[in-house]
Structure formats: structure tokens, C-alpha cells
């Protein structure tokens, strides 16, 4: 058993969490998150300096809340895990500095965590009081699709996290977006249609108001079978042109559900096509979808109806909703695996940890 505190400040969520690592499961004892979405909304996207300054004000209260709600005294922690890449470097530095000072003051090991390893680990977490996810019962190879505002990556995962090598993300990557991430495509098209940031949820909800997914035929990039990569950058222009045409005709408002449903269908089609291809090509036993876009109802429906035809042995694995969007529980979870493998810094090396914008290690 190990108790790990996690800290996440890579973008616009400031979060701290305590998890209990067990040989078969990871229990989230607490997860305190402050979302900065309302602060960035007037600007239509994340403003890095506003993010860093707000993390500075919020990170200590989040850590205190996480420890308080878990009922864990800091000296009882086995290690402190912190996201140190990739992300907005000024934002990352706030969490890294908080983690370093705490680990130094308490004489605890410090575990640097890659944000995407955190997302990949989110499927192994369960909140206290919920049924544990028994990770040794999950079948491999597993395809893990990380679909968020910043990333659209397909990873072929051959084994449970205890066995992930340090270059796991690089080794397991089989497909990725060549330009915008899927969440970014939702957010950019939503902005064109006049919805507030972040727009994915608004597109989803407006499409559900009787929108016809076949009303408009928006482009699906890279349809050829030879690649597992995605490209979403052309979609925004196509949607913007159609919206302008409808605006001129005075029918934009009435057609919004159709427009949202067709936009969503183009993104979900592209995701579903490459995910199915990757599952089939690699004879995957299981599929997991993580990151903010895993919340999309159309993607969930398509997977719920289609998983059997893909040859999977169980329905797709989706983390609890709180662990889909950015949070520190997944960072603490990923940190727990690395800690158990012996990959951490001890005092005084703790003070050498840096933050990096790039995902490359
Ligand atoms: O994982 P996340 O919280 O942050 C990043 O690490 O980027 O993902 C946020 C993204 C945003 O782009 C947001 O619009 C999208 O997830 N999102 C959705 C939905 N809910 C959140 N996209 C489509 N449908 C949704 N229901
Ligand atoms: Zn993320």
C-alpha cells in the first residue's frame, strides 16, 4: 500500500488529490480541483499568464483541501507526484515548485509525471465507495485513445502500468492528430457558431435537440486506410462557410441543431474510423477512451453499439467522468506506478526537477 499526493497545473485546472495504491486497484481518497474556465471564457481560450497567476493563488488551498478531505497528515504520505510535462510552462512551474518545496520540507520522494501518462492511468482509478477497478482483470493488448482539448493520441498498450517502461508513451503511440486535437476541433467550431469556451459540451447538447447528423456533409480528413493519424484543421473553415451561408439566408438559428449534429458527426466519424482500424489491426482485446472528449454522447453511443463488431472482449472502458477531464487523481495514480518502479527523486535531487512544454522526453 502507498499513499500518494498528486498535483496538476499543466493548463487551466488546478488540482490536488490523494490516492491509495493497492496491489490490485487505486482508490481516490480525495480530489480537489479548481477550474479556471470562467476566467478564460471572455478571451475565447486559455490565456497562459492568467492561468499561471491563478495557479499560484490556488495550488496551496487545493493541496490543503485534498489532504484534509482524505484525512491524511502530510508526514504519512509515501511520495508526492507532480505533472512536469507537457503543458503551459508557466503553469507547470507553479505545480512543480509546490511539489518540490513540499517534498523537500517533508523529506519525501518526488515523482515527475507526464500528463498523458496520467490520462492513460485514469481508467485504473476508482472513487472511495465505488466498485474498485481491478486492473489485473483487464485484458491486453488494449487500445487507449487519449482524446482531449490538447491531444488526440492512439496508444497500443501491451500490459498493465506496473510494466510500462519510461518511454512507454513514445513506444506505444500508433496514431495521433497531425494538427488540431479533437477537443480543439469541437472548441474552434463552437466558437465560430457563437458558443462559449470550451464549446464541446455545447455542440453535444445542441446536436441532441433533434439535430440531423447527415444534414451537412463536412469533410473527413485522411480517410485512407494506410494511416491511423487524424487531421481536424479543415473542419473549422467548412463549418464557418456553411454558418455564413445560413446567416445570410436568415436560417442560422433554426439550423443550429443540424449544424452541430453534422459537425459532431464529422469529428466522431474520424475518431471511430481510426479507433476501429487500430483495434482490428492490432487484435486488441479492450478499448479505453480517456480525456475530455470521452464525455461526448455521440462517441459513447457509437462505441456502445459498435464494440462487439470490433472483436473486443468487453465494452469500452470509460473512466468516471471526474477523471476524464484534467485532474490530479490521475497524476497521483501514474505517480504511484512510477514510485513503485523506483523512478523518483530524493532530497536533495528533488530540487533539480524542471518543467517542460514539450511532450518529448
Ligand atoms: O481533457 P480535458 O479536460 O483537457 C485537456 O487536457 O485538454 O479536455 C477538454 C476538452 C475540451 O476541448 C472540451 O470541449 C472537450 O474536452 N469536451 C467535449 C465534451 N465535454 C468536454 N467535447 C465533446 N463533447 C463533450 N460532451
Ligand atoms: Zn489533459
PDB file of N, CA and C and ligand atoms in Angstrom, residues 115 119 148-150 183 186-187 198 200-201 204 291-293 295-296 324-326, ligand 1:
ATOM      1  N   UNK A 115       1.852  14.290 -18.221  1.00  0.00           N
ATOM      2  CA  UNK A 115       0.405  14.495 -18.168  1.00  0.00           C
ATOM      3  C   UNK A 115      -0.365  13.385 -18.917  1.00  0.00           C
ATOM      4  N   UNK A 119      -3.469  10.685 -18.020  1.00  0.00           N
ATOM      5  CA  UNK A 119      -4.727  10.346 -18.706  1.00  0.00           C
ATOM      6  C   UNK A 119      -4.822   8.835 -18.943  1.00  0.00           C
ATOM      7  N   UNK A 148      -8.539  14.731 -25.958  1.00  0.00           N
ATOM      8  CA  UNK A 148      -8.773  15.874 -25.068  1.00  0.00           C
ATOM      9  C   UNK A 148      -8.676  17.156 -25.862  1.00  0.00           C
ATOM     10  N   UNK A 149      -8.633  18.289 -25.140  1.00  0.00           N
ATOM     11  CA  UNK A 149      -8.507  19.573 -25.813  1.00  0.00           C
ATOM     12  C   UNK A 149      -7.118  19.768 -26.398  1.00  0.00           C
ATOM     13  N   UNK A 150      -6.138  19.074 -25.841  1.00  0.00           N
ATOM     14  CA  UNK A 150      -4.761  19.267 -26.288  1.00  0.00           C
ATOM     15  C   UNK A 150      -4.201  18.112 -27.098  1.00  0.00           C
ATOM     16  N   UNK A 183     -10.715  17.736 -29.319  1.00  0.00           N
ATOM     17  CA  UNK A 183     -11.372  18.721 -28.446  1.00  0.00           C
ATOM     18  C   UNK A 183     -11.211  20.134 -28.993  1.00  0.00           C
ATOM     19  N   UNK A 186     -13.709  20.640 -31.687  1.00  0.00           N
ATOM     20  CA  UNK A 186     -15.018  20.975 -31.097  1.00  0.00           C
ATOM     21  C   UNK A 186     -15.018  22.437 -30.658  1.00  0.00           C
ATOM     22  N   UNK A 187     -13.957  22.850 -29.959  1.00  0.00           N
ATOM     23  CA  UNK A 187     -13.925  24.207 -29.388  1.00  0.00           C
ATOM     24  C   UNK A 187     -13.876  25.281 -30.468  1.00  0.00           C
ATOM     25  N   UNK A 198     -15.280  26.280 -23.047  1.00  0.00           N
ATOM     26  CA  UNK A 198     -14.953  25.369 -24.146  1.00  0.00           C
ATOM     27  C   UNK A 198     -16.238  24.801 -24.753  1.00  0.00           C
ATOM     28  N   UNK A 200     -17.163  22.082 -26.663  1.00  0.00           N
ATOM     29  CA  UNK A 200     -17.530  20.685 -26.947  1.00  0.00           C
ATOM     30  C   UNK A 200     -18.882  20.294 -26.391  1.00  0.00           C
ATOM     31  N   UNK A 201     -19.092  20.655 -25.133  1.00  0.00           N
ATOM     32  CA  UNK A 201     -20.346  20.287 -24.461  1.00  0.00           C
ATOM     33  C   UNK A 201     -21.545  20.954 -25.140  1.00  0.00           C
ATOM     34  N   UNK A 204     -22.434  19.183 -28.351  1.00  0.00           N
ATOM     35  CA  UNK A 204     -23.075  17.921 -27.968  1.00  0.00           C
ATOM     36  C   UNK A 204     -24.549  18.176 -27.587  1.00  0.00           C
ATOM     37  N   UNK A 291      -9.827  11.337 -21.455  1.00  0.00           N
ATOM     38  CA  UNK A 291      -9.734  12.754 -21.845  1.00  0.00           C
ATOM     39  C   UNK A 291     -11.127  13.352 -21.976  1.00  0.00           C
ATOM     40  N   UNK A 292     -11.204  14.681 -22.056  1.00  0.00           N
ATOM     41  CA  UNK A 292     -12.477  15.401 -22.031  1.00  0.00           C
ATOM     42  C   UNK A 292     -13.478  14.980 -23.092  1.00  0.00           C
ATOM     43  N   UNK A 293     -13.021  14.627 -24.291  1.00  0.00           N
ATOM     44  CA  UNK A 293     -13.937  14.276 -25.379  1.00  0.00           C
ATOM     45  C   UNK A 293     -14.604  12.903 -25.137  1.00  0.00           C
ATOM     46  N   UNK A 295     -16.380  12.376 -22.892  1.00  0.00           N
ATOM     47  CA  UNK A 295     -17.711  12.729 -22.374  1.00  0.00           C
ATOM     48  C   UNK A 295     -18.731  12.857 -23.502  1.00  0.00           C
ATOM     49  N   UNK A 296     -18.300  12.896 -24.749  1.00  0.00           N
ATOM     50  CA  UNK A 296     -19.230  13.157 -25.861  1.00  0.00           C
ATOM     51  C   UNK A 296     -20.255  12.038 -26.027  1.00  0.00           C
ATOM     52  N   UNK A 324     -12.086  12.051 -16.417  1.00  0.00           N
ATOM     53  CA  UNK A 324     -11.916  12.268 -17.865  1.00  0.00           C
ATOM     54  C   UNK A 324     -11.220  13.602 -18.098  1.00  0.00           C
ATOM     55  N   UNK A 325     -11.747  14.672 -17.500  1.00  0.00           N
ATOM     56  CA  UNK A 325     -11.126  15.994 -17.677  1.00  0.00           C
ATOM     57  C   UNK A 325      -9.916  16.090 -16.730  1.00  0.00           C
ATOM     58  N   UNK A 326      -9.096  17.129 -16.930  1.00  0.00           N
ATOM     59  CA  UNK A 326      -7.843  17.217 -16.180  1.00  0.00           C
ATOM     60  C   UNK A 326      -8.068  17.198 -14.670  1.00  0.00           C
TER      61      UNK A 326
HETATM   62  O1  LIG B   1      -9.092  16.501 -21.032  1.00  0.00           O
HETATM   63  P1  LIG B   1      -9.576  17.909 -20.995  1.00  0.00           P
HETATM   64  O2  LIG B   1     -10.292  18.399 -19.772  1.00  0.00           O
HETATM   65  O3  LIG B   1      -8.422  18.938 -21.166  1.00  0.00           O
HETATM   66  C1  LIG B   1      -7.257  18.751 -21.870  1.00  0.00           C
HETATM   67  O4  LIG B   1      -6.333  18.054 -21.356  1.00  0.00           O
HETATM   68  O5  LIG B   1      -7.236  19.312 -22.980  1.00  0.00           O
HETATM   69  O6  LIG B   1     -10.500  18.093 -22.293  1.00  0.00           O
HETATM   70  C2  LIG B   1     -11.179  19.287 -22.563  1.00  0.00           C
HETATM   71  C3  LIG B   1     -11.829  19.144 -23.924  1.00  0.00           C
HETATM   72  C4  LIG B   1     -12.364  20.465 -24.461  1.00  0.00           C
HETATM   73  O7  LIG B   1     -11.908  20.623 -25.780  1.00  0.00           O
HETATM   74  C5  LIG B   1     -13.879  20.247 -24.413  1.00  0.00           C
HETATM   75  O8  LIG B   1     -14.592  20.989 -25.383  1.00  0.00           O
HETATM   76  C6  LIG B   1     -13.997  18.775 -24.652  1.00  0.00           C
HETATM   77  O9  LIG B   1     -12.925  18.224 -23.888  1.00  0.00           O
HETATM   78  N1  LIG B   1     -15.285  18.232 -24.212  1.00  0.00           N
HETATM   79  C7  LIG B   1     -16.206  17.724 -25.067  1.00  0.00           C
HETATM   80  C8  LIG B   1     -17.326  17.367 -24.287  1.00  0.00           C
HETATM   81  N2  LIG B   1     -17.050  17.667 -22.975  1.00  0.00           N
HETATM   82  C9  LIG B   1     -15.793  18.199 -22.957  1.00  0.00           C
HETATM   83  N3  LIG B   1     -16.167  17.540 -26.394  1.00  0.00           N
HETATM   84  C10 LIG B   1     -17.236  16.988 -26.965  1.00  0.00           C
HETATM   85  N4  LIG B   1     -18.366  16.638 -26.302  1.00  0.00           N
HETATM   86  C11 LIG B   1     -18.447  16.785 -24.969  1.00  0.00           C
HETATM   87  N5  LIG B   1     -19.552  16.415 -24.307  1.00  0.00           N
END
